[in-house]
Amino acid sequence: MKLYLPLLLTLGLMTANAFAQQQVFKGATLYDGNGGEPIANSVVVVEQGTISCVGTDCAIPESAEIIDVSGKFLTPGLVDSHVHYAASGWFDTRRIFPMLREVYDLDKAQDYLRQNSAELDRSYLCSGVTAVFDTGSFPWTIALEETSVGSVEKPRFVASGQLITHDTHPAGKDVLRYQKYENTREFLPMGSDEEALGSVAAIAASGSSAVKVWFTPPAPQQADELRDRLSVIGNAAHRNKLLFIVHVETLKDAKVAIRAGADVLVHGVDSTLVDDEFIKLVTENNVVYQTTMTVLLDGVTILDLMNGDAPHFDDPNYCISPRTRQLVRDGYEKLHGPFSQNFGPAQRQALILSTGANIFRAQHNLKRLLEEGGTIAAATDAGNPQYYHGPSIYGEMELIQAAGVPAREVIVMATKNGAKAMGLEGTLGTVEVGKNADLVVLAEDPGKDVAAFRSITHVMRFGKLHSIADLSYASEKAVD
Ligand SMILES: [Zn+2]
């Protein structure tokens, strides 16, 4: 009740909303998500959660509730097409580092997220994100998809569930062994064709919408065999009518993944500049290429943490929950003692230079791909330590813009193309008749600078208008 009471008391609008058959956004400058010229003084009519008219001369039904947005800007709800609900934004859910098992009860951390996914839902809506693609984690996340359909309180959710991997390396040969929670695994094997097919069958049976392969660079003696197996998995995913999405880390493997039928590359290429062959493969096969550039900075943010810098929250509207903030602050104390190291300025400088080079290549590659007609989706990898659910999308959009991509194109990447990555381009991602009424109201012009998404005042999810002031956790500040 605490969450909704102030909302009902302060906004007569909201109570009326529940009964109004139609709502009309009137007067905003509209960016519809297709990348064209904005529509000035627009009218958008919403009927029972769906957009029924868009333009300047829509008939306004007499009984409609008018939402006057003159002088403001309207866009589709943002789509973050790479997140992990089974990861908190901190190290307490990071099973990959064995040392963390001594500090955190990883199952308890997982229990918390499982029982409190509404906290992340609120962080997303508060940030203007009305749809998310959970690209891999424990199978409990899959159930979130069904409850998100037609929900006015949750972003539309699509999950890929368990990940398939050959990898046994990170921090100690035990990925398959330690990635367990409630007798399920986060990762499934692909040690033989048979085993890989079994993994796809398990994912299909779990009700997931996508099959994701976490394809870290294979050992040379296994490389050919494993690369061939990607096709086996891709074909099986498509036979089951599931999206096939792939994590790769090299240009060579990105090409292999596309030839194996990948629908989505869940990270951009940053280790090298892309070539003509790759561009052709992406465009001819209609692949969605995700950006995930902000998370490339994680080496630097972790080093700074180890060196004693306090954690930083880039969260203009206070959409990260007080619980998450506290978790990070406490965790910082916990980790700083046992694991702190003093990295000197030279080491930090070297890391910044190499990270900068990765981001430079990633920016160059996405710009080139855009110029050649590729489909690029803005995506954050939120859930990783210090990449928080919700507001992380702003920094990602700004890094894309900094690559020289016009703001209007960045909007397409963070709306329409994200919907395409989720396989939902027919349902959401643009402001068009028949689409979900998932909309964002901004005070500033996002067509000039995508930093304007930080000026969000309202978000509509499937016909329900929320004010950011109500979604924000600012009034519940426990600390700071
Ligand atoms: Zn990820």
CSV table of C-alpha atoms and ligand atoms in Angstrom, one decimal:
chain,number,residue,atom,x,y,z
A,1,MET,CA,0.0,0.0,0.0
A,2,LYS,CA,2.8,2.3,0.8
A,3,LEU,CA,3.7,2.5,-2.9
A,4,TYR,CA,0.3,3.4,-4.2
A,5,LEU,CA,-1.4,5.5,-1.5
A,6,PRO,CA,0.4,8.7,-2.3
A,7,LEU,CA,-0.2,8.2,-6.0
A,8,LEU,CA,-4.0,7.8,-5.5
A,9,LEU,CA,-4.2,10.8,-3.2
A,10,THR,CA,-2.2,13.2,-5.2
A,11,LEU,CA,-3.2,12.4,-8.7
A,12,GLY,CA,-6.9,12.5,-9.4
A,13,LEU,CA,-5.8,11.7,-12.9
A,14,MET,CA,-4.7,8.3,-11.8
A,15,THR,CA,-8.0,7.2,-10.2
A,16,ALA,CA,-9.9,8.4,-13.2
A,17,ASN,CA,-7.5,6.5,-15.4
A,18,ALA,CA,-8.7,3.1,-14.2
A,19,PHE,CA,-12.1,3.8,-15.6
A,20,ALA,CA,-11.5,5.9,-18.7
A,21,GLN,CA,-12.1,3.9,-21.9
A,22,GLN,CA,-9.8,6.2,-23.9
A,23,GLN,CA,-6.8,8.4,-23.0
A,24,VAL,CA,-5.5,11.1,-25.4
A,25,PHE,CA,-1.9,12.5,-25.2
A,26,LYS,CA,-2.3,15.9,-26.8
A,27,GLY,CA,0.3,18.5,-27.8
A,28,ALA,CA,3.6,16.7,-27.5
A,29,THR,CA,6.4,16.5,-30.1
A,30,LEU,CA,6.3,12.8,-30.9
A,31,TYR,CA,9.2,10.6,-31.9
A,32,ASP,CA,7.5,7.4,-32.9
A,33,GLY,CA,10.5,5.1,-32.8
A,34,ASN,CA,10.8,4.8,-36.6
A,35,GLY,CA,13.6,7.4,-36.9
A,36,GLY,CA,11.8,9.9,-39.1
A,37,GLU,CA,10.9,13.6,-38.5
A,38,PRO,CA,9.1,14.2,-35.2
A,39,ILE,CA,5.4,15.0,-35.3
A,40,ALA,CA,4.8,18.4,-33.7
A,41,ASN,CA,1.6,19.0,-31.7
A,42,SER,CA,0.7,15.3,-31.9
A,43,VAL,CA,-2.3,13.4,-30.8
A,44,VAL,CA,-2.0,9.8,-29.5
A,45,VAL,CA,-5.2,8.0,-28.6
A,46,VAL,CA,-5.0,5.0,-26.3
A,47,GLU,CA,-7.8,2.5,-25.9
A,48,GLN,CA,-7.6,-0.2,-23.2
A,49,GLY,CA,-3.9,-0.4,-23.2
A,50,THR,CA,-3.4,-0.2,-27.0
A,51,ILE,CA,-2.7,2.7,-29.3
A,52,SER,CA,-5.7,3.4,-31.6
A,53,CYS,CA,-4.7,6.6,-33.4
A,54,VAL,CA,-1.5,8.6,-34.0
A,55,GLY,CA,-1.1,11.8,-35.8
A,56,THR,CA,-2.3,15.4,-35.8
A,57,ASP,CA,-5.9,14.9,-36.8
A,58,CYS,CA,-7.2,12.0,-34.7
A,59,ALA,CA,-10.8,12.4,-33.6
A,60,ILE,CA,-10.8,12.9,-29.8
A,61,PRO,CA,-13.6,10.9,-28.2
A,62,GLU,CA,-15.8,13.0,-25.9
A,63,SER,CA,-15.4,10.6,-23.0
A,64,ALA,CA,-11.7,10.4,-23.3
A,65,GLU,CA,-9.3,11.5,-20.6
A,66,ILE,CA,-7.1,14.2,-22.0
A,67,ILE,CA,-3.5,14.2,-21.0
A,68,ASP,CA,-2.1,17.6,-21.9
A,69,VAL,CA,1.5,17.2,-22.8
A,70,SER,CA,2.0,20.5,-24.7
A,71,GLY,CA,5.6,21.6,-24.8
A,72,LYS,CA,6.7,18.1,-23.9
A,73,PHE,CA,8.1,15.2,-25.8
A,74,LEU,CA,6.7,11.7,-26.3
A,75,THR,CA,8.6,8.5,-27.3
A,76,PRO,CA,7.9,4.8,-27.2
A,77,GLY,CA,8.8,3.2,-23.8
A,78,LEU,CA,12.5,2.3,-23.8
A,79,VAL,CA,13.5,-1.3,-24.3
A,80,ASP,CA,16.6,-2.7,-22.6
A,81,SER,CA,17.2,-5.9,-24.5
A,82,HIS,CA,20.0,-7.3,-22.4
A,83,VAL,CA,19.4,-7.6,-18.6
A,84,HIS,CA,19.7,-10.2,-15.9
A,85,TYR,CA,16.9,-10.3,-13.2
A,86,ALA,CA,18.8,-13.1,-11.4
A,87,ALA,CA,21.7,-10.6,-10.8
A,88,SER,CA,21.4,-7.7,-8.4
A,89,GLY,CA,23.8,-5.1,-9.8
A,90,TRP,CA,26.3,-6.2,-7.1
A,91,PHE,CA,28.7,-9.1,-6.4
A,92,ASP,CA,26.3,-11.0,-4.1
A,93,THR,CA,24.8,-12.8,-7.1
A,94,ARG,CA,28.1,-13.3,-8.9
A,95,ARG,CA,28.7,-17.1,-8.8
A,96,ILE,CA,31.5,-16.8,-11.2
A,97,PHE,CA,34.1,-15.6,-8.7
A,98,PRO,CA,34.9,-18.4,-6.1
A,99,MET,CA,36.1,-15.9,-3.5
A,100,LEU,CA,32.6,-14.4,-3.3
A,101,ARG,CA,31.2,-17.7,-2.0
A,102,GLU,CA,33.1,-16.9,1.3
A,103,VAL,CA,31.5,-13.5,1.6
A,104,TYR,CA,27.9,-14.0,0.4
A,105,ASP,CA,25.2,-16.6,0.7
A,106,LEU,CA,24.6,-16.8,-3.0
A,107,ASP,CA,21.3,-18.8,-2.6
A,108,LYS,CA,19.9,-16.3,-0.2
A,109,ALA,CA,20.7,-13.5,-2.6
A,110,GLN,CA,18.9,-15.5,-5.3
A,111,ASP,CA,15.9,-16.0,-3.0
A,112,TYR,CA,15.7,-12.3,-2.5
A,113,LEU,CA,15.6,-11.5,-6.2
A,114,ARG,CA,13.1,-14.2,-6.9
A,115,GLN,CA,10.8,-12.9,-4.2
A,116,ASN,CA,11.3,-9.3,-4.9
A,117,SER,CA,11.4,-9.0,-8.7
A,118,ALA,CA,8.8,-6.2,-8.4
A,119,GLU,CA,11.5,-4.0,-7.0
A,120,LEU,CA,13.4,-4.3,-10.3
A,121,ASP,CA,10.1,-3.8,-12.3
A,122,ARG,CA,9.7,-0.5,-10.5
A,123,SER,CA,13.3,0.6,-11.2
A,124,TYR,CA,12.7,-0.1,-14.9
A,125,LEU,CA,9.4,1.7,-15.2
A,126,CYS,CA,10.8,4.6,-13.1
A,127,SER,CA,13.5,4.9,-15.7
A,128,GLY,CA,11.2,4.8,-18.7
A,129,VAL,CA,12.0,1.2,-19.6
A,130,THR,CA,8.8,-0.6,-20.4
A,131,ALA,CA,10.2,-3.8,-21.9
A,132,VAL,CA,13.3,-6.0,-21.0
A,133,PHE,CA,14.9,-9.0,-22.4
A,134,ASP,CA,16.4,-11.2,-19.7
A,135,THR,CA,19.2,-12.9,-21.7
A,136,GLY,CA,20.0,-15.7,-19.4
A,137,SER,CA,19.9,-16.9,-15.8
A,138,PHE,CA,18.1,-19.3,-13.6
A,139,PRO,CA,14.9,-20.7,-14.9
A,140,TRP,CA,12.7,-19.0,-12.2
A,141,THR,CA,13.0,-15.9,-14.3
A,142,ILE,CA,10.9,-17.5,-17.1
A,143,ALA,CA,7.7,-17.3,-15.0
A,144,LEU,CA,8.1,-13.5,-15.0
A,145,GLU,CA,7.2,-13.4,-18.7
A,146,GLU,CA,3.6,-14.6,-18.4
A,147,THR,CA,2.7,-12.1,-15.6
A,148,SER,CA,4.2,-9.3,-17.6
A,149,VAL,CA,1.8,-9.6,-20.6
A,150,GLY,CA,-0.8,-6.9,-20.3
A,151,SER,CA,0.6,-5.8,-16.9
A,152,VAL,CA,0.5,-2.1,-16.1
A,153,GLU,CA,3.0,-2.4,-13.2
A,154,LYS,CA,5.8,-4.5,-14.9
A,155,PRO,CA,7.8,-4.0,-18.0
A,156,ARG,CA,7.0,-6.5,-20.7
A,157,PHE,CA,9.5,-9.3,-20.0
A,158,VAL,CA,11.0,-12.0,-22.2
A,159,ALA,CA,13.5,-14.5,-20.8
A,160,SER,CA,15.9,-16.9,-22.3
A,161,GLY,CA,16.4,-18.9,-19.0
A,162,GLN,CA,19.3,-21.3,-18.7
A,163,LEU,CA,22.4,-20.6,-20.8
A,164,ILE,CA,24.3,-23.2,-22.8
A,165,THR,CA,28.1,-23.2,-22.5
A,166,HIS,CA,31.2,-25.2,-23.2
A,167,ASP,CA,33.1,-23.0,-20.8
A,168,THR,CA,34.7,-24.4,-17.7
A,169,HIS,CA,37.2,-21.6,-17.2
A,170,PRO,CA,36.2,-18.5,-15.4
A,171,ALA,CA,38.1,-18.2,-12.2
A,172,GLY,CA,38.5,-22.0,-11.7
A,173,LYS,CA,37.0,-24.8,-13.8
A,174,ASP,CA,33.7,-25.0,-12.0
A,175,VAL,CA,31.1,-23.0,-13.8
A,176,LEU,CA,28.9,-26.1,-14.4
A,177,ARG,CA,29.4,-27.3,-10.8
A,178,TYR,CA,28.7,-24.1,-8.9
A,179,GLN,CA,26.0,-22.5,-10.9
A,180,LYS,CA,23.3,-24.3,-9.0
A,181,TYR,CA,20.3,-22.9,-7.2
A,182,GLU,CA,17.3,-24.9,-5.9
A,183,ASN,CA,18.6,-27.9,-7.9
A,184,THR,CA,18.6,-26.1,-11.1
A,185,ARG,CA,21.6,-24.8,-13.0
A,186,GLU,CA,22.3,-21.5,-14.6
A,187,PHE,CA,24.4,-23.2,-17.3
A,188,LEU,CA,23.8,-26.3,-19.3
A,189,PRO,CA,26.5,-28.3,-21.2
A,190,MET,CA,27.3,-28.7,-24.9
A,191,GLY,CA,30.1,-31.3,-24.6
A,192,SER,CA,28.7,-33.4,-27.5
A,193,ASP,CA,26.0,-32.9,-30.1
A,194,GLU,CA,23.7,-35.2,-28.1
A,195,GLU,CA,24.4,-33.2,-24.9
A,196,ALA,CA,23.8,-29.9,-26.7
A,197,LEU,CA,20.5,-31.1,-28.1
A,198,GLY,CA,19.5,-32.3,-24.6
A,199,SER,CA,20.2,-28.8,-23.3
A,200,VAL,CA,18.0,-27.2,-26.0
A,201,ALA,CA,15.2,-29.6,-25.2
A,202,ALA,CA,15.5,-28.8,-21.5
A,203,ILE,CA,15.3,-25.0,-22.3
A,204,ALA,CA,12.3,-25.5,-24.6
A,205,ALA,CA,10.5,-27.6,-22.0
A,206,SER,CA,11.1,-24.9,-19.4
A,207,GLY,CA,8.9,-22.5,-21.4
A,208,SER,CA,11.7,-20.1,-22.2
A,209,SER,CA,11.5,-17.8,-25.3
A,210,ALA,CA,15.1,-18.1,-26.4
A,211,VAL,CA,18.1,-20.3,-26.4
A,212,LYS,CA,21.3,-18.5,-25.4
A,213,VAL,CA,24.8,-19.8,-25.9
A,214,TRP,CA,27.5,-18.3,-23.8
A,215,PHE,CA,30.3,-18.9,-26.3
A,216,THR,CA,33.6,-17.7,-24.7
A,217,PRO,CA,36.7,-18.3,-26.8
A,218,PRO,CA,37.1,-22.0,-27.1
A,219,ALA,CA,40.4,-23.9,-26.4
A,220,PRO,CA,42.3,-24.4,-29.8
A,221,GLN,CA,42.0,-28.2,-29.7
A,222,GLN,CA,38.2,-28.0,-29.3
A,223,ALA,CA,37.5,-24.9,-31.4
A,224,ASP,CA,36.4,-26.5,-34.7
A,225,GLU,CA,34.2,-29.0,-33.0
A,226,LEU,CA,32.5,-26.4,-30.7
A,227,ARG,CA,32.0,-24.0,-33.5
A,228,ASP,CA,30.2,-26.7,-35.6
A,229,ARG,CA,28.1,-27.4,-32.6
A,230,LEU,CA,26.7,-23.9,-32.6
A,231,SER,CA,24.8,-24.8,-35.8
A,232,VAL,CA,23.4,-27.9,-34.2
A,233,ILE,CA,22.1,-25.7,-31.3
A,234,GLY,CA,20.8,-22.9,-33.6
A,235,ASN,CA,18.9,-25.4,-35.7
A,236,ALA,CA,17.4,-27.1,-32.7
A,237,ALA,CA,16.4,-23.7,-31.2
A,238,HIS,CA,14.6,-22.7,-34.5
A,239,ARG,CA,12.9,-26.1,-34.7
A,240,ASN,CA,11.5,-25.3,-31.3
A,241,LYS,CA,10.5,-21.8,-32.5
A,242,LEU,CA,12.8,-20.2,-30.1
A,243,LEU,CA,15.1,-17.2,-30.7
A,244,PHE,CA,18.7,-18.1,-30.9
A,245,ILE,CA,20.9,-15.6,-29.2
A,246,VAL,CA,24.7,-15.8,-28.8
A,247,HIS,CA,27.4,-14.3,-26.6
A,248,VAL,CA,30.7,-14.2,-28.5
A,249,GLU,CA,33.9,-12.3,-27.8
A,250,THR,CA,35.8,-12.3,-31.1
A,251,LEU,CA,34.9,-11.3,-34.6
A,252,LYS,CA,35.7,-14.8,-35.8
A,253,ASP,CA,33.1,-16.3,-33.4
A,254,ALA,CA,30.6,-13.6,-34.2
A,255,LYS,CA,30.7,-14.7,-37.9
A,256,VAL,CA,30.4,-18.4,-36.8
A,257,ALA,CA,27.4,-17.5,-34.7
A,258,ILE,CA,25.6,-15.7,-37.5
A,259,ARG,CA,26.3,-18.6,-39.9
A,260,ALA,CA,24.9,-20.9,-37.2
A,261,GLY,CA,21.6,-18.9,-37.4
A,262,ALA,CA,22.0,-16.4,-34.5
A,263,ASP,CA,19.0,-14.0,-34.3
A,264,VAL,CA,20.8,-11.7,-31.8
A,265,LEU,CA,24.5,-11.1,-31.0
A,266,VAL,CA,24.1,-10.1,-27.3
A,267,HIS,CA,27.3,-8.0,-27.3
A,268,GLY,CA,28.9,-5.7,-29.8
A,269,VAL,CA,32.3,-6.5,-31.2
A,270,ASP,CA,35.0,-4.5,-29.4
A,271,SER,CA,38.2,-6.6,-29.7
A,272,THR,CA,38.8,-5.6,-33.3
A,273,LEU,CA,37.3,-3.5,-36.1
A,274,VAL,CA,34.7,-5.3,-38.1
A,275,ASP,CA,35.2,-6.1,-41.8
A,276,ASP,CA,33.0,-6.2,-44.9
A,277,GLU,CA,32.3,-9.9,-44.5
A,278,PHE,CA,30.9,-9.3,-41.0
A,279,ILE,CA,28.8,-6.4,-42.1
A,280,LYS,CA,27.3,-8.4,-44.9
A,281,LEU,CA,26.6,-11.3,-42.6
A,282,VAL,CA,24.7,-9.1,-40.2
A,283,THR,CA,22.7,-7.2,-42.8
A,284,GLU,CA,21.8,-10.2,-45.0
A,285,ASN,CA,20.8,-12.4,-42.1
A,286,ASN,CA,18.8,-9.7,-40.4
A,287,VAL,CA,20.7,-10.1,-37.2
A,288,VAL,CA,20.2,-7.8,-34.2
A,289,TYR,CA,23.5,-6.5,-32.9
A,290,GLN,CA,23.4,-5.3,-29.2
A,291,THR,CA,25.7,-2.6,-28.0
A,292,THR,CA,26.5,-3.2,-24.3
A,293,MET,CA,29.2,-0.6,-24.1
A,294,THR,CA,28.8,0.8,-20.6
A,295,VAL,CA,29.6,-2.6,-19.1
A,296,LEU,CA,33.0,-2.5,-20.8
A,297,LEU,CA,33.9,0.0,-18.1
A,298,ASP,CA,33.6,-2.7,-15.4
A,299,GLY,CA,37.3,-3.3,-15.1
A,300,VAL,CA,37.9,0.4,-14.2
A,301,THR,CA,34.9,0.6,-11.8
A,302,ILE,CA,36.1,-2.5,-10.0
A,303,LEU,CA,39.6,-1.3,-9.8
A,304,ASP,CA,38.4,2.0,-8.4
A,305,LEU,CA,36.4,0.2,-5.8
A,306,MET,CA,39.4,-1.9,-4.8
A,307,ASN,CA,41.4,1.3,-4.5
A,308,GLY,CA,38.9,2.7,-2.1
A,309,ASP,CA,36.5,4.9,-4.2
A,310,ALA,CA,32.9,4.8,-2.9
A,311,PRO,CA,30.4,3.2,-5.3
A,312,HIS,CA,28.7,5.6,-7.7
A,313,PHE,CA,25.0,5.6,-8.8
A,314,ASP,CA,24.2,7.3,-12.0
A,315,ASP,CA,20.5,7.6,-11.2
A,316,PRO,CA,19.0,11.0,-11.9
A,317,ASN,CA,15.4,10.1,-10.7
A,318,TYR,CA,16.3,7.8,-7.8
A,319,CYS,CA,15.0,4.7,-9.4
A,320,ILE,CA,17.5,2.3,-7.8
A,321,SER,CA,15.9,1.0,-4.6
A,322,PRO,CA,17.3,1.9,-1.2
A,323,ARG,CA,17.8,-1.8,-0.6
A,324,THR,CA,20.1,-2.1,-3.6
A,325,ARG,CA,22.0,1.0,-2.6
A,326,GLN,CA,22.5,-0.4,0.9
A,327,LEU,CA,23.6,-3.7,-0.5
A,328,VAL,CA,26.3,-2.0,-2.5
A,329,ARG,CA,27.4,0.2,0.4
A,330,ASP,CA,27.6,-2.7,2.8
A,331,GLY,CA,29.2,-4.9,0.2
A,332,TYR,CA,31.8,-2.3,-0.5
A,333,GLU,CA,32.8,-2.4,3.2
A,334,LYS,CA,32.7,-6.2,3.1
A,335,LEU,CA,34.8,-6.6,0.0
A,336,HIS,CA,37.1,-3.7,0.4
A,337,GLY,CA,38.9,-5.2,3.4
A,338,PRO,CA,39.6,-8.7,2.3
A,339,PHE,CA,40.0,-8.1,-1.4
A,340,SER,CA,41.4,-4.6,-1.6
A,341,GLN,CA,44.5,-4.1,-3.6
A,342,ASN,CA,46.4,-1.0,-4.3
A,343,PHE,CA,46.6,-0.4,-7.9
A,344,GLY,CA,48.9,2.4,-8.7
A,345,PRO,CA,48.1,5.3,-11.1
A,346,ALA,CA,50.1,3.6,-13.9
A,347,GLN,CA,48.0,0.4,-13.7
A,348,ARG,CA,44.8,2.5,-13.6
A,349,GLN,CA,46.0,4.5,-16.6
A,350,ALA,CA,46.8,1.3,-18.5
A,351,LEU,CA,43.4,-0.1,-17.8
A,352,ILE,CA,41.7,3.1,-18.8
A,353,LEU,CA,43.6,3.1,-22.1
A,354,SER,CA,42.7,-0.5,-22.9
A,355,THR,CA,39.1,0.0,-21.9
A,356,GLY,CA,39.0,3.2,-24.0
A,357,ALA,CA,40.3,1.4,-26.9
A,358,ASN,CA,37.6,-1.3,-26.6
A,359,ILE,CA,34.9,1.4,-26.4
A,360,PHE,CA,36.4,3.2,-29.3
A,361,ARG,CA,36.3,0.0,-31.5
A,362,ALA,CA,32.8,-0.8,-30.3
A,363,GLN,CA,31.6,2.7,-31.2
A,364,HIS,CA,33.4,2.6,-34.6
A,365,ASN,CA,31.9,-0.8,-35.4
A,366,LEU,CA,28.3,0.2,-34.5
A,367,LYS,CA,28.5,3.4,-36.5
A,368,ARG,CA,29.8,1.5,-39.5
A,369,LEU,CA,27.1,-1.1,-39.1
A,370,LEU,CA,24.4,1.6,-38.9
A,371,GLU,CA,25.7,3.2,-42.1
A,372,GLU,CA,25.5,-0.1,-43.9
A,373,GLY,CA,21.9,-0.7,-42.8
A,374,GLY,CA,22.5,-3.1,-39.8
A,375,THR,CA,19.9,-3.4,-37.0
A,376,ILE,CA,21.5,-2.3,-33.7
A,377,ALA,CA,19.8,-2.5,-30.3
A,378,ALA,CA,20.8,-0.4,-27.3
A,379,ALA,CA,21.4,-2.8,-24.4
A,380,THR,CA,23.1,-2.6,-21.0
A,381,ASP,CA,23.8,-6.1,-19.4
A,382,ALA,CA,22.3,-4.7,-16.2
A,383,GLY,CA,22.6,-6.9,-13.2
A,384,ASN,CA,26.4,-7.0,-13.4
A,385,PRO,CA,28.1,-5.4,-10.5
A,386,GLN,CA,27.5,-1.6,-10.5
A,387,TYR,CA,25.3,-1.8,-13.7
A,388,TYR,CA,22.0,-1.2,-12.1
A,389,HIS,CA,18.6,-2.2,-13.3
A,390,GLY,CA,16.7,0.8,-14.7
A,391,PRO,CA,18.8,3.9,-15.2
A,392,SER,CA,21.8,2.1,-16.9
A,393,ILE,CA,20.1,2.6,-20.3
A,394,TYR,CA,20.8,6.3,-20.2
A,395,GLY,CA,24.6,5.9,-20.1
A,396,GLU,CA,24.4,3.3,-22.9
A,397,MET,CA,22.3,5.6,-25.1
A,398,GLU,CA,24.8,8.5,-24.5
A,399,LEU,CA,27.8,6.3,-25.4
A,400,ILE,CA,26.0,5.4,-28.7
A,401,GLN,CA,25.4,9.1,-29.4
A,402,ALA,CA,29.0,9.9,-28.6
A,403,ALA,CA,30.0,7.4,-31.3
A,404,GLY,CA,28.5,10.0,-33.8
A,405,VAL,CA,25.0,8.4,-34.1
A,406,PRO,CA,22.3,11.0,-34.5
A,407,ALA,CA,20.0,11.2,-31.4
A,408,ARG,CA,17.0,10.2,-33.5
A,409,GLU,CA,18.7,6.9,-34.5
A,410,VAL,CA,19.7,6.2,-30.9
A,411,ILE,CA,16.0,6.4,-30.0
A,412,VAL,CA,15.2,3.7,-32.6
A,413,MET,CA,18.0,1.5,-31.2
A,414,ALA,CA,16.5,1.9,-27.7
A,415,THR,CA,12.9,1.2,-28.7
A,416,LYS,CA,12.0,-0.4,-32.0
A,417,ASN,CA,15.2,-2.4,-32.4
A,418,GLY,CA,15.1,-3.6,-28.8
A,419,ALA,CA,11.6,-4.9,-29.5
A,420,LYS,CA,12.9,-6.7,-32.5
A,421,ALA,CA,15.7,-8.4,-30.4
A,422,MET,CA,12.9,-9.7,-28.1
A,423,GLY,CA,10.9,-11.0,-31.1
A,424,LEU,CA,8.1,-8.5,-30.2
A,425,GLU,CA,8.4,-5.9,-33.0
A,426,GLY,CA,4.7,-6.5,-33.8
A,427,THR,CA,3.6,-5.6,-30.3
A,428,LEU,CA,5.8,-2.8,-29.0
A,429,GLY,CA,8.7,-0.6,-29.6
A,430,THR,CA,7.0,2.2,-31.7
A,431,VAL,CA,4.1,4.6,-31.3
A,432,GLU,CA,1.8,3.0,-34.0
A,433,VAL,CA,-1.8,1.9,-34.2
A,434,GLY,CA,-2.2,-1.6,-32.6
A,435,LYS,CA,0.9,-1.5,-30.5
A,436,ASN,CA,1.0,-1.6,-26.7
A,437,ALA,CA,0.5,1.9,-25.2
A,438,ASP,CA,4.0,1.9,-23.7
A,439,LEU,CA,5.1,5.6,-23.8
A,440,VAL,CA,7.5,8.0,-22.2
A,441,VAL,CA,6.9,11.7,-21.5
A,442,LEU,CA,10.0,13.9,-21.4
A,443,ALA,CA,10.5,17.5,-20.5
A,444,GLU,CA,13.5,17.9,-22.9
A,445,ASP,CA,13.9,17.1,-26.5
A,446,PRO,CA,15.5,13.7,-27.1
A,447,GLY,CA,15.9,14.3,-30.8
A,448,LYS,CA,18.6,16.9,-29.9
A,449,ASP,CA,20.4,14.9,-27.2
A,450,VAL,CA,19.4,11.6,-25.8
A,451,ALA,CA,20.4,12.8,-22.4
A,452,ALA,CA,16.9,14.2,-22.4
A,453,PHE,CA,15.7,10.7,-21.3
A,454,ARG,CA,16.9,11.8,-17.9
A,455,SER,CA,14.2,14.4,-17.9
A,456,ILE,CA,11.4,11.9,-17.9
A,457,THR,CA,8.2,13.0,-16.1
A,458,HIS,CA,5.8,10.2,-16.8
A,459,VAL,CA,5.7,6.7,-18.2
A,460,MET,CA,2.7,4.8,-19.5
A,461,ARG,CA,2.7,1.0,-19.4
A,462,PHE,CA,-0.1,-0.7,-21.2
A,463,GLY,CA,-2.4,2.2,-20.7
A,464,LYS,CA,-1.6,3.1,-17.2
A,465,LEU,CA,0.1,6.5,-16.7
A,466,HIS,CA,2.6,6.6,-13.9
A,467,SER,CA,4.3,9.7,-12.7
A,468,ILE,CA,8.1,9.3,-12.1
A,469,ALA,CA,7.7,11.2,-8.8
A,470,ASP,CA,5.5,8.3,-7.6
A,471,LEU,CA,7.7,5.5,-9.0
A,472,SER,CA,10.9,7.0,-7.7
A,473,TYR,CA,12.3,5.7,-4.4
A,474,ALA,CA,13.3,9.2,-3.5
A,475,SER,CA,10.7,9.5,-0.7
A,476,GLU,CA,11.8,6.2,0.8
A,477,LYS,CA,15.5,7.2,1.1
A,478,ALA,CA,16.8,5.2,4.0
A,479,VAL,CA,20.3,6.7,3.7
A,480,ASP,CA,22.2,9.4,1.9
B,1,ZN,ZN,24.7,-10.5,-20.0
